[in-house]
Structures are given as C-alpha cells and as structure tokens.
Amino acid sequence: MEREKIYGKTKLVSGADSNGIKECAEHLVSGEVVAFPTETVYGLGANAFDAGAVEKIFAAKGRPSDNPLICHIGDKALIKDIVSEITPLAQKLIDAFMPGPVTVIMKKSDKIPAEVTAGLDTVGVRMPSDPVANEFLKACNVPVAAPSANLSGTPSPTNARAVMEDMDGYVYAVIDGGDSVFGLESTVVDATGEKPVILRPGAITKADIEACASGEAAFAGTLEAGQTPKAPGMKYRHYAPFANVEIMDMPKGAKLIGDESDDAAPSEVKKPDFDTMSEDDRQALVDIASPFIHREKELLKANPFARVGIFAGVEVKALYEKLGDKILLAHTEFYEYGNALDVRSAAHSLFEGLRHLDCQEVDTILAQGLTGGGMATAYMNRLEKAAGKKGELLPGMPKPERPSRGELPLEAFKDTFTAQILFADDDNTCLSQACEAIMTGLIEKNAPYDMLVSRDIGCELYCESAGITASDGAVCDEGIIKAVSEETGRNISHCRSTRADPALYDASDIIITVRDEHAFEIIKAFPQIKDKVFSLSTFAASCGLVFKDANGRLVSVSIPDPRGENEATYSHTVKALKAWLELLFPYLIKAVGAERA
Ligand code: TXA
Ligand code: MG
C-alpha cells in the first residue's frame, strides 16, 4: 500500500479544547481520519459506516487491509447498530468491563461494511474509559473504526507526539490526551460462543474474565496458513523497534507488583540504597540486574562498538552505576520504567521506551521479562513479538526504519539546562572550526535533548571552538572554508578565531582537541580540569572504542593538519572529522549529561 501525504500538516488539538474536539468529530463523521487518545494506546479513527473513510486508515497506516478493525463507541446505545447479536456472555462482558480496556467480538450487523471487519462476519466493539476519548466518541455519535495509531509494524503510540511521528501529514488531526494510562492495547475477547476466547491479552486479565463469565476462558491458538488474522501480531511484523530486542528473564520466585490488580497506578519508585539495604535485598537486586550486565558484556566483547539500550527498573541502572564500569556505562542507554517488578509500570512504558531507545541509536535493546498470569501475560505477549520482530513483511508494508522523534518544544519540559562542547586546537582557524561546524550540524539534526538523569528536564546543547595560541579575530583558512562548505553545506567564512582561556574552559562541559598534543598542553596548564579534556582519540578510548585494522593491529585516530596541502587533502580531512564526530556524537552528548529527547 503506497503511503501518500495528503495534508500539509496534521492538526494537533488539545484534549482540553472542547470546540476543537467537536470540530474533529464533525470531520470524522464526514469522512476524515482523526487520531484520538484512549486509556490503552492512541487510535486512528474513521466513521465505521463509511467504507471509503475506513480505507483511508489503511492507507495512513500502510497496513494490509485483511486485518479487522475495532469499532469504538462513546455510548452503549450504539452497540445495536454494530452487531446483529449480543450473546449472554457478551452482555456480561459489556456490563462488567465497558467502559474500559476490553474489546468484545460479536456477530456483525449489515450496517458495518466489510472494509471494517476484513470480510469477517464478526466485529469488535470497544468503549474506552479515557475521558477525552469518551468526549470525542460521544460527539461523533457513530461507531469509530480504529486500529492503534502507529505505522504498521512499529510500537503502538501512547502519546500524541508518538502519533505525530508516524502520522503527520497522513491524517486530518491528532487529539492530544496525554499519556495512555495502561500503555498496552485492549484485551480482545471473542464472545460469539458460550465460552470466552481471549484473542489478545490486555489489562483485563484472564482471571477478570473468568470471574465475570463464571467459567473458564481460553487463549486463542496461533494462525494457520491462509487464515485471516484474528488478533494482531499473529501474522505480521508487530510492535518492533528498529533495534533488536532481547528479553532478560526475571529471577525465579521473584514476586510481581500489580499483576492481578486492575489499578493502573504505578507503585512508588524506590531508588535502591546499597548502604542501608539488607543482604537479602541486595541479593535480590543483583539477581534482577545480573542478566543485563552479563549479556551486555558479551555483546561488547563481540563488538566493541555495540550500543545497548536497557528497558528495566531503577534497580538495574543502580547496579550498573554501583559497578562504575565507565566503558560499560558509555555504551548503555537506560529507560527506567519504575520498580523492576512492577508490571503495570513496565506495560505503561513499554512502547514509549522502545521508541525512546531506538532514537538513541542503540543496536540492541535488553528488556526486562516479567512472568505472571495477569498483566504480565499481556506485557510478555507484546515484548515477545517485539523481540521476534521479523514476521512477514508484505509488499508495500513500510520497511523498518530507525525512527526520528518528532518535535518537542522546550516548554514541554519542567526546566532546562545548557551544556557546551568546546573544540580546541592551536590557532582556531582550521580543524577546530571544522569540528564546530560539523558538530553544530549534528546538534541541530538530532535535537531535541533532555537530561540523562531526568527526562522532564530539557537540554540546550551548544558547541564552540577556540585556539590555545590563537589571536582573536583571525579569519578561517580558505581551504577549510571550501571543504566544510562542500562536505556539510555550512558556511564558516564569517567565523573568527577565539583564544581559549580559563573562563571558556570553565563554561565548557567537555573539551575535545583534534590532536593529542593539544589536549596534553591544556591538561599541563590546567591540571584541575583534566577529567573533561580529551583528544578525539583519548575520548574514543575512554568509551572503549578501539579500532583495529584487518590484521588486528590497533589503529589510532590521527588527523593531520591539511594546511599547505591540496584540495583533496582538505576534503579528506573534513570527511574524516565528520565520520569521527558522527560516531562519537552519542557518547559526547552523554558525557555532558544529555540524551536525545
Ligand atoms: O486498545 C485497543 O484495542 C486499541 C485502541 C486504539 O482501542 N486498538 C487496537 O487496534 O489495538 P488494532 O487494530 O491495532 O488491533 C485490534 C485487533 C485487530 O488486529 C484484530 O486482530 C482484532 O483486534 N480484531 C478486531 N476485530 C476482530 C474480529 N472481528 N475478530 C477477531 N479479531 C478481531
Ligand atoms: Mg495495532
């Protein structure tokens, strides 16, 4: 299915804007696609009575249209228009769990076109409990057919920004209702028979359903060839980030928090305190964190350039920090969801965590496995699919791509801090100016940033250059101006040299020199700042980035001064600097306490 942008810009409507929501509802009823929040994940909605409108959903998602959609309602009175029969079991489920994170499959009515149900004679009905969803669906007053609002195959969106990343330009509007409470899609239950069959596990657990149906519930089996998929992920690639995902088992016998409660509230997060904790608690923590550390060490042994994302509880990062292995830490990006064994928190953050780690450009994500019978079943169902990932990629289905995160205004943060990277050389008219230009481009391209230790604090990153022996105000070398312009499109002809001085060193969070001797000179003059002064090669080494040639010999980073050489040498020099800085970029921003937001 060809994906084609049909809007210049998708409207972003606040969940507090009643008029905006009404206007979205009018557009939906008249055939447009609108994304809306729910307590599970965001949905991509169209008028379920309008086959043409429903087709637009498939076009926007790049999704095969043999996957049936759920009809969402804001009022139970609409159910009679969607289904032709409500079995006693279906009625019980409706009474017990709607509004809430459940989808009940019933026999469909003739009013629902085949486009919605992929030709099946059944249809899923869901009434979300999210207040913004409810207001919007009530205003629509027609059943709203909606899949999750992600690009087919990628992690489902649990906030408006994630929807915008996948859908900007492809749908009429996105209604922003904040973070989805549960973070995993609804429990899908087939209630056409006497016995409930769970097609997809969710926050309404098997035990919940059994209690309601006063009888046993079954889980549906996997798909046979040629069958239309009944539940998502049975046939196609699903929930998968770009990075490989591996599941780290939880310790045997450990007890989950929140597995069977229907309270979505996360448990209070306790940062472990190694000094005061009991021997048993310490052992429990080591048992949780060890599989991650062990596996990451293996990955780094196989590839010293591996970048690893960790989706886990606060305990895991705490143990990494306690170990204090700088090289291990340099290669690791953490997404902490709360307490390690709190399955509600893990579920709430899973999809957002996968998206976030993907954008830190990790190759592998090690994710906490959580085994249990309630919410953990739903969590592992999604995580296992994300880890399996490969699934069938149909013609026209979007190829997996490393996502870039959408815009995030600085006002989105509680606070902001600034960090500065300084490039230094001798006279600041050549190599350090080239580095500044390249790095500034990288900073712009990868923005926005937040604080490594607190995602709700934004970061403004700056880059400067200076020379140890520079005189102020000298113009750049002609050759470097030309090469930088050709390789990066940036014009540095207006840049003037600055002399490096203690005030500038003070204002910089890290100081990088191209050549080793300049770093040594700075450290010799100012030994008290030695921890933040590196050359390109000593910085790479400090991150464990070791280079070997085909014969296994160590290769050091050395970039000669191109001045006095021909044009080709200048061009090679800038190319080499660019390759270096691109490689070091994630390590550099981490060294100054920032990450991509
Ligand atoms: O929480 C949710 O259910 C979210 C939000 C937006 O409501 N929606 C959602 O939709 O996850 P979607 O399309 O990504 O997954 C719904 C799945 C379908 O893929 C399908 O396999 C199953 O529910 N389903 C829908 N109608 C069905 C039917 N008639 N028979 C069997 N399974 C059905
Ligand atoms: Mg989906």
XYZ file of C-alpha atoms and ligand atoms in Angstrom:
631
model
C 0.000 0.000 0.000
C 1.510 3.334 -1.079
C 1.703 5.846 1.711
C 0.927 9.303 0.497
C 0.921 12.547 2.451
C -2.448 14.176 1.946
C -2.203 17.046 4.411
C 0.462 19.748 4.607
C 0.382 19.484 8.353
C -1.771 17.408 10.671
C -3.695 19.466 13.237
C -2.783 18.936 16.870
C -5.827 19.500 19.061
C -5.619 19.736 22.837
C -7.760 17.292 24.818
C -8.930 20.296 26.854
C -10.245 22.080 23.749
C -13.930 21.113 23.570
C -14.562 23.070 20.390
C -11.539 21.515 18.757
C -12.772 18.040 19.710
C -16.229 18.818 18.291
C -14.691 20.027 15.081
C -12.599 16.832 14.838
C -15.765 14.782 15.364
C -17.538 16.629 12.525
C -14.608 15.975 10.205
C -14.537 12.322 11.191
C -18.242 11.883 10.512
C -17.789 13.446 7.086
C -15.024 11.072 6.087
C -11.677 12.251 7.539
C -9.300 10.231 9.724
C -8.642 11.545 13.257
C -6.259 10.089 15.849
C -7.523 10.104 19.432
C -6.250 9.095 22.863
C -7.546 6.103 24.806
C -6.537 4.516 28.111
C -4.746 1.717 26.213
C -2.989 3.287 23.220
C -3.895 6.011 20.704
C -6.317 5.034 17.950
C -6.634 6.111 14.306
C -10.357 6.603 13.790
C -12.757 6.818 10.860
C -16.536 6.632 10.517
C -17.233 2.884 10.624
C -20.319 3.265 8.411
C -18.239 4.834 5.628
C -16.163 2.257 3.703
C -14.237 4.997 1.881
C -13.207 6.648 5.126
C -12.079 3.310 6.547
C -9.853 2.742 3.501
C -8.041 5.954 4.416
C -6.967 4.386 7.724
C -5.231 1.544 5.926
C -3.518 3.987 3.581
C -2.245 6.072 6.531
C -1.005 3.037 8.454
C 0.470 1.297 5.447
C -1.365 -1.735 6.787
C -2.708 -4.722 4.899
C -6.472 -4.381 4.820
C -7.061 -8.016 5.800
C -6.687 -7.042 9.442
C -10.045 -6.303 11.091
C -10.635 -3.028 12.939
C -12.388 -2.417 16.260
C -15.495 -0.202 16.436
C -15.180 2.394 19.219
C -18.189 3.953 20.868
C -18.921 6.677 23.413
C -22.374 5.344 24.216
C -23.556 1.749 24.654
C -26.733 2.624 22.733
C -24.695 2.378 19.515
C -23.914 -1.321 20.013
C -27.211 -2.378 18.432
C -26.193 -0.678 15.156
C -22.864 -2.520 15.069
C -23.813 -6.094 15.974
C -26.602 -8.450 14.993
C -26.479 -10.488 18.164
C -25.417 -9.969 21.758
C -24.840 -13.347 23.398
C -25.436 -13.625 27.165
C -21.659 -13.858 27.570
C -21.114 -10.683 25.523
C -23.702 -8.882 27.636
C -21.908 -9.889 30.828
C -18.583 -8.623 29.477
C -20.158 -5.354 28.325
C -21.765 -4.795 31.718
C -18.620 -5.663 33.650
C -15.854 -4.014 31.651
C -17.254 -1.202 29.494
C -16.079 1.491 29.523
C -12.608 0.019 29.922
C -9.668 -1.700 28.198
C -11.607 -4.532 26.570
C -12.841 -5.348 23.061
C -15.755 -7.750 22.731
C -16.144 -9.688 19.479
C -19.770 -10.256 18.394
C -21.652 -11.116 15.187
C -21.659 -8.044 12.963
C -24.660 -6.148 11.641
C -25.161 -5.415 7.934
C -24.582 -1.726 8.573
C -20.875 -2.329 9.140
C -19.052 -2.592 5.799
C -16.694 -5.480 5.048
C -13.778 -2.989 4.961
C -14.025 -2.667 8.750
C -14.007 -6.362 9.548
C -11.757 -7.604 6.750
C -14.642 -9.671 5.478
C -15.279 -11.466 8.783
C -18.874 -11.885 9.933
C -17.892 -10.693 13.399
C -16.906 -7.294 14.728
C -15.029 -5.969 17.762
C -16.711 -3.367 19.977
C -14.837 -1.235 22.458
C -15.894 1.633 24.720
C -12.808 3.441 26.064
C -12.840 4.866 29.581
C -10.438 7.710 28.810
C -12.405 10.952 29.341
C -11.110 12.680 26.190
C -11.858 9.569 24.109
C -15.297 9.497 25.612
C -15.991 13.152 24.827
C -14.765 12.720 21.270
C -16.663 9.479 20.595
C -19.862 10.909 22.057
C -19.514 13.904 19.748
C -19.001 11.571 16.762
C -22.154 9.644 17.604
C -21.257 6.977 15.020
C -19.128 3.890 15.656
C -15.496 4.822 15.055
C -13.401 2.114 13.409
C -9.866 2.437 14.729
C -6.644 0.471 14.897
C -3.725 1.665 17.006
C -2.339 4.906 15.536
C 1.141 3.668 14.656
C 2.704 2.982 11.311
C 2.154 -0.696 10.650
C 4.711 -2.880 12.409
C 6.105 -0.274 14.818
C 5.428 0.073 18.566
C 1.928 1.441 19.264
C 1.782 5.118 20.258
C 0.954 6.009 23.856
C 1.170 9.789 23.475
C 0.327 12.396 20.834
C 3.949 13.005 19.941
C 4.453 9.353 19.012
C 1.331 9.529 16.815
C 2.634 12.670 15.112
C 5.947 10.947 14.385
C 4.165 8.278 12.387
C 1.148 10.190 11.061
C 1.989 13.852 10.482
C 0.629 14.730 7.049
C -1.310 11.472 6.715
C -4.370 12.208 8.877
C -6.604 15.224 9.479
C -5.912 15.715 13.195
C -4.444 14.239 16.357
C -6.213 14.865 19.652
C -3.695 15.112 22.494
C -4.985 13.463 25.658
C -1.630 12.970 27.370
C -0.075 9.600 28.216
C -2.173 6.471 27.831
C -2.719 5.002 31.286
C -2.260 1.295 30.505
C 0.097 1.527 27.547
C -0.923 -1.823 26.002
C -3.890 -2.458 23.710
C -7.203 -3.771 24.993
C -7.939 -7.382 25.823
C -9.758 -8.817 22.785
C -12.365 -11.408 23.769
C -14.409 -13.466 21.344
C -17.875 -13.690 22.930
C -19.740 -15.222 19.997
C -19.871 -18.595 21.714
C -20.613 -19.721 25.247
C -17.036 -19.751 26.388
C -14.870 -16.613 26.241
C -11.832 -16.922 23.979
C -9.059 -14.390 24.549
C -7.616 -13.373 21.187
C -5.229 -10.806 22.642
C -4.292 -10.444 26.326
C -4.564 -6.999 27.903
C -5.170 -5.161 31.166
C -8.446 -7.040 31.701
C -6.922 -10.358 32.680
C -7.979 -13.962 32.163
C -8.919 -14.118 35.841
C -11.082 -10.977 35.446
C -12.891 -12.528 32.504
C -13.356 -15.875 34.200
C -14.785 -14.190 37.270
C -17.229 -12.276 35.076
C -18.228 -15.248 32.891
C -18.335 -17.621 35.881
C -16.390 -20.149 33.849
C -13.158 -20.916 32.144
C -11.647 -18.679 29.438
C -9.313 -19.942 26.717
C -6.457 -18.289 24.861
C -6.698 -18.474 21.067
C -4.082 -20.533 19.247
C -1.787 -19.281 16.532
C -2.702 -18.736 12.920
C -2.947 -21.356 10.206
C -1.796 -20.564 6.665
C -4.408 -18.710 4.623
C -6.446 -17.622 7.645
C -7.349 -14.011 8.210
C -5.569 -12.858 11.339
C -7.997 -12.677 14.230
C -5.663 -10.999 16.637
C -2.806 -8.632 15.897
C 0.688 -9.953 15.652
C -0.465 -13.419 14.695
C 0.660 -12.895 11.151
C 2.582 -9.678 10.520
C 5.599 -7.965 11.978
C 4.385 -6.158 15.076
C 5.426 -3.742 17.783
C 9.001 -3.921 16.611
C 11.509 -1.152 17.073
C 14.410 -0.858 14.658
C 16.889 -2.275 17.173
C 16.984 -5.974 18.029
C 15.147 -6.768 21.221
C 16.268 -9.428 23.685
C 14.326 -10.430 26.777
C 16.155 -10.758 30.104
C 14.450 -13.254 32.396
C 13.338 -12.156 35.830
C 14.703 -14.124 38.780
C 12.790 -17.309 39.567
C 10.476 -16.925 42.525
C 10.503 -13.109 42.456
C 7.062 -11.633 43.084
C 5.489 -9.208 40.609
C 3.772 -6.000 41.673
C 0.369 -5.252 40.117
C -0.036 -8.427 38.041
C -3.624 -9.064 39.052
C -4.789 -5.661 40.272
C -6.863 -3.591 37.874
C -5.426 -0.427 39.333
C -3.179 1.118 36.717
C -1.358 3.290 39.235
C 2.364 2.564 39.379
C 3.955 1.579 42.677
C 6.037 4.243 44.390
C 9.530 4.155 42.919
C 12.227 3.258 45.390
C 15.798 4.014 44.362
C 17.874 1.286 45.964
C 20.268 2.428 48.662
C 23.173 -0.002 48.795
C 24.440 1.287 52.105
C 21.318 0.608 54.108
C 19.795 -2.378 52.322
C 19.693 -5.845 53.825
C 21.792 -8.680 52.465
C 18.629 -10.325 51.047
C 17.539 -7.170 49.259
C 20.994 -6.727 47.842
C 20.977 -10.287 46.528
C 17.515 -9.782 45.010
C 18.753 -6.708 43.204
C 21.844 -8.433 41.900
C 19.634 -11.274 40.637
C 17.498 -8.824 38.662
C 20.368 -6.810 37.201
C 22.933 -9.543 36.500
C 21.400 -10.908 33.295
C 21.589 -7.417 31.750
C 25.200 -6.811 32.737
C 26.253 -10.273 31.692
C 24.569 -10.037 28.301
C 25.836 -6.556 27.588
C 29.396 -7.616 28.347
C 29.000 -10.435 25.830
C 27.685 -8.022 23.219
C 30.594 -5.647 23.803
C 33.087 -8.451 23.631
C 31.732 -9.452 20.243
C 31.612 -5.842 19.077
C 33.370 -3.049 20.975
C 31.139 -0.567 19.111
C 27.854 -2.136 20.225
C 25.322 0.306 21.647
C 22.875 -1.192 24.091
C 19.519 0.086 25.310
C 18.146 -1.163 28.591
C 14.434 -1.192 29.334
C 14.284 -2.058 33.003
C 13.573 -0.941 36.530
C 15.563 1.570 38.574
C 17.374 -1.316 40.275
C 19.196 -2.255 37.107
C 20.666 1.179 36.451
C 21.545 1.486 40.124
C 23.646 -1.660 39.945
C 25.345 -0.521 36.727
C 26.263 2.700 38.477
C 27.411 0.896 41.577
C 29.725 -1.209 39.400
C 31.059 2.006 37.890
C 32.486 0.406 34.750
C 32.965 3.509 32.601
C 33.182 1.687 29.305
C 30.067 -0.339 30.015
C 28.207 2.819 31.016
C 29.362 4.710 27.919
C 27.724 2.085 25.714
C 24.467 1.871 27.638
C 21.266 3.879 27.316
C 18.682 3.339 30.051
C 14.926 3.674 30.021
C 13.757 3.142 33.593
C 10.052 2.430 33.919
C 9.832 2.306 37.719
C 10.372 -0.604 40.092
C 11.742 -3.602 38.206
C 8.952 -5.988 39.222
C 6.085 -3.516 38.752
C 4.400 -4.947 35.671
C 1.891 -2.072 35.408
C 4.728 0.426 35.099
C 6.599 -1.782 32.651
C 3.469 -2.135 30.496
C 2.724 1.578 30.703
C 6.186 2.471 29.371
C 6.974 -0.430 27.047
C 6.097 1.132 23.691
C 7.367 4.600 24.580
C 10.540 3.058 25.996
C 11.195 1.135 22.782
C 10.692 4.295 20.726
C 12.936 6.317 23.007
C 15.750 3.766 22.988
C 15.528 3.391 19.226
C 16.191 7.069 18.826
C 19.346 6.803 20.978
C 20.665 4.689 18.087
C 21.197 1.517 20.059
C 21.687 -1.755 18.174
C 20.187 -3.994 20.815
C 17.549 -3.418 23.462
C 17.707 -5.658 26.523
C 14.239 -5.612 28.047
C 13.023 -6.890 31.386
C 10.996 -10.080 31.079
C 8.176 -10.414 33.623
C 6.393 -13.718 34.038
C 2.937 -13.898 35.569
C -0.656 -14.712 34.820
C -2.353 -11.321 34.660
C -0.992 -8.087 33.207
C 2.329 -9.874 32.734
C 0.712 -12.118 30.093
C -0.214 -9.019 28.082
C 3.190 -7.430 28.627
C 5.107 -10.525 27.536
C 2.804 -11.005 24.546
C 3.895 -7.600 23.178
C 7.512 -7.900 24.260
C 7.907 -11.329 22.675
C 6.542 -10.002 19.401
C 8.889 -7.025 19.554
C 11.736 -9.460 20.155
C 10.591 -11.840 17.428
C 10.159 -8.860 15.145
C 10.929 -10.448 11.863
C 7.378 -11.594 10.974
C 6.100 -11.325 7.474
C 6.692 -8.044 5.670
C 4.039 -7.750 2.986
C 4.627 -5.892 -0.269
C 4.016 -2.210 0.371
C 4.291 -2.544 4.133
C 6.754 0.068 5.359
C 10.300 -1.206 5.816
C 11.610 -0.972 9.357
C 13.391 2.323 9.755
C 15.203 3.892 12.636
C 12.671 6.488 13.749
C 13.451 10.077 14.467
C 11.460 11.629 17.247
C 9.058 14.419 16.496
C 9.242 17.994 17.634
C 9.133 18.750 21.309
C 9.029 22.396 22.293
C 11.262 23.424 25.174
C 8.077 24.374 27.047
C 7.358 20.654 27.203
C 9.980 20.436 29.944
C 9.704 21.396 33.600
C 13.077 23.058 33.357
C 16.084 23.239 31.034
C 19.830 23.183 31.440
C 22.573 24.063 28.992
C 25.686 22.117 28.120
C 28.623 23.152 25.976
C 31.117 21.189 23.945
C 34.372 23.016 23.125
C 36.719 22.044 20.292
C 40.239 23.338 20.699
C 43.407 23.415 18.630
C 46.297 25.838 18.226
C 45.091 28.857 16.257
C 41.357 28.157 15.730
C 41.346 28.898 12.023
C 41.185 25.361 10.638
C 40.485 21.983 12.307
C 38.650 23.225 15.404
C 36.449 25.458 13.236
C 35.610 22.478 11.038
C 34.702 20.457 14.141
C 32.477 23.232 15.433
C 30.634 23.408 12.106
C 30.168 19.643 11.862
C 29.087 19.298 15.489
C 26.644 22.209 15.227
C 25.031 20.428 12.285
C 24.777 17.191 14.291
C 23.302 19.016 17.278
C 20.635 20.597 15.073
C 19.851 17.340 13.309
C 19.431 15.290 16.482
C 17.536 17.853 18.602
C 15.713 17.984 20.999
C 17.626 16.824 24.068
C 16.797 16.119 27.657
C 18.783 15.436 30.777
C 20.107 11.904 31.084
C 19.110 11.605 34.703
C 15.705 13.259 34.357
C 13.676 13.138 31.172
C 11.456 16.026 32.187
C 14.366 18.459 32.137
C 15.303 19.685 28.679
C 18.820 20.407 27.498
C 20.130 23.081 25.166
C 23.382 21.902 23.645
C 25.974 24.365 22.386
C 29.216 23.969 20.564
C 32.172 26.380 20.408
C 35.737 26.319 19.174
C 38.871 28.117 20.297
C 42.655 28.008 19.948
C 45.292 27.679 22.641
C 47.633 30.120 20.927
C 45.037 31.912 18.788
C 44.874 35.629 18.363
C 41.293 36.837 18.468
C 39.531 37.673 15.208
C 41.554 35.814 12.570
C 39.660 34.510 9.534
C 39.480 30.812 8.719
C 41.810 29.074 6.359
C 40.484 29.299 2.760
C 40.890 25.594 2.095
C 38.914 24.566 5.173
C 36.109 27.042 4.373
C 35.698 25.416 0.985
C 35.920 21.821 2.208
C 33.487 22.395 5.103
C 31.036 24.015 2.753
C 31.274 21.120 0.305
C 31.039 18.354 2.893
C 28.480 19.855 5.258
C 26.761 22.705 3.425
C 27.767 25.101 6.220
C 29.439 28.397 5.555
C 32.201 29.229 8.050
C 33.673 32.167 6.140
C 32.252 34.581 8.723
C 33.763 32.672 11.675
C 36.669 34.331 13.520
C 39.235 32.809 15.827
C 38.889 32.984 19.613
C 41.609 32.457 22.150
C 40.923 29.694 24.628
C 41.095 30.920 28.204
C 40.197 29.597 31.658
C 36.756 31.236 31.551
C 35.907 29.398 28.337
C 37.213 26.117 29.730
C 35.088 26.701 32.792
C 31.965 27.313 30.734
C 32.516 24.116 28.740
C 31.375 20.709 29.925
C 33.799 18.849 27.724
C 36.839 19.985 25.755
C 37.903 17.993 22.716
C 41.050 18.573 20.732
C 41.641 17.051 17.321
C 45.268 16.307 18.017
C 46.615 14.599 21.136
C 49.331 17.166 21.832
C 46.771 19.959 22.285
C 44.866 18.001 24.933
C 48.149 17.330 26.733
C 49.035 21.025 26.594
C 45.714 22.076 28.119
C 45.953 19.489 30.868
C 49.523 20.530 31.628
C 48.465 24.138 32.016
C 45.242 23.383 33.909
C 45.566 20.025 35.665
C 42.423 20.661 37.702
C 40.201 20.221 34.568
C 41.895 17.042 33.329
C 38.693 14.995 33.671
C 36.944 16.933 30.956
C 39.771 17.344 28.458
C 40.252 14.756 25.727
C 41.595 14.454 22.238
C 39.391 12.650 19.714
C 41.466 9.530 20.245
C 41.641 9.646 24.047
C 37.894 10.281 24.179
C 37.219 7.306 21.895
C 39.493 5.157 24.046
C 37.733 6.285 27.220
C 34.497 4.936 25.722
C 36.126 1.643 24.837
C 36.005 2.393 21.116
C 39.051 0.512 19.990
C 39.976 0.330 16.331
C 41.848 -2.489 14.712
C 42.942 -2.977 11.136
C 42.383 -6.154 9.133
C 45.402 -7.735 10.818
C 44.177 -6.928 14.284
C 46.665 -4.109 14.812
C 45.458 -1.137 16.810
C 44.739 1.927 14.740
C 44.916 5.326 16.362
C 42.947 8.347 15.322
C 45.228 10.845 13.778
C 44.073 13.676 11.632
C 46.913 15.704 10.199
C 46.702 19.420 9.648
C 45.784 19.918 5.974
C 47.218 23.405 5.668
C 49.596 23.788 2.770
C 48.230 20.633 1.145
C 45.995 20.333 -1.897
C 42.193 20.479 -2.082
C 41.767 16.719 -1.934
C 43.603 16.600 1.397
C 41.289 19.234 2.853
C 38.299 17.317 1.660
C 39.591 14.037 3.155
C 40.276 15.808 6.418
C 36.742 17.154 6.724
C 35.286 13.783 5.704
C 37.343 12.066 8.382
C 36.338 14.589 11.055
C 32.712 14.174 10.088
C 32.892 10.398 10.330
C 34.553 10.688 13.731
C 32.113 13.147 15.157
C 29.127 11.177 13.878
C 30.467 8.088 15.584
C 31.288 9.900 18.811
C 28.126 12.021 18.892
C 26.015 9.839 21.216
C 28.992 9.371 23.544
C 29.758 13.086 23.572
C 26.254 14.171 24.487
C 26.166 11.506 27.149
C 29.441 12.796 28.550
C 27.827 16.215 29.062
C 24.741 14.685 30.703
C 22.306 14.822 27.771
C 20.415 12.389 25.557
C 18.031 12.748 22.626
C 14.568 13.561 23.930
O -6.756 -0.905 22.798
C -7.043 -1.139 21.625
O -7.693 -2.122 21.286
C -6.570 -0.141 20.588
C -7.258 1.182 20.857
C -7.000 2.190 19.782
O -8.601 0.986 21.039
N -6.834 -0.622 19.267
C -6.126 -1.594 18.661
O -6.493 -1.854 17.379
O -5.216 -2.142 19.209
P -5.643 -2.792 16.409
O -6.306 -2.715 15.108
O -4.207 -2.342 16.416
O -5.822 -4.201 16.971
C -7.129 -4.747 17.063
C -7.128 -6.194 16.796
C -7.104 -6.469 15.311
O -5.817 -6.506 14.761
C -7.812 -7.782 15.204
O -6.915 -8.844 15.028
C -8.636 -7.903 16.466
O -8.331 -6.802 17.265
N -9.983 -7.889 15.948
C -10.718 -6.858 15.517
N -11.883 -7.260 15.022
C -11.899 -8.607 15.124
C -12.820 -9.623 14.783
N -13.965 -9.343 14.204
N -12.483 -10.881 15.040
C -11.316 -11.178 15.613
N -10.410 -10.270 15.972
C -10.679 -9.005 15.725
Mg -2.015 -2.333 16.495
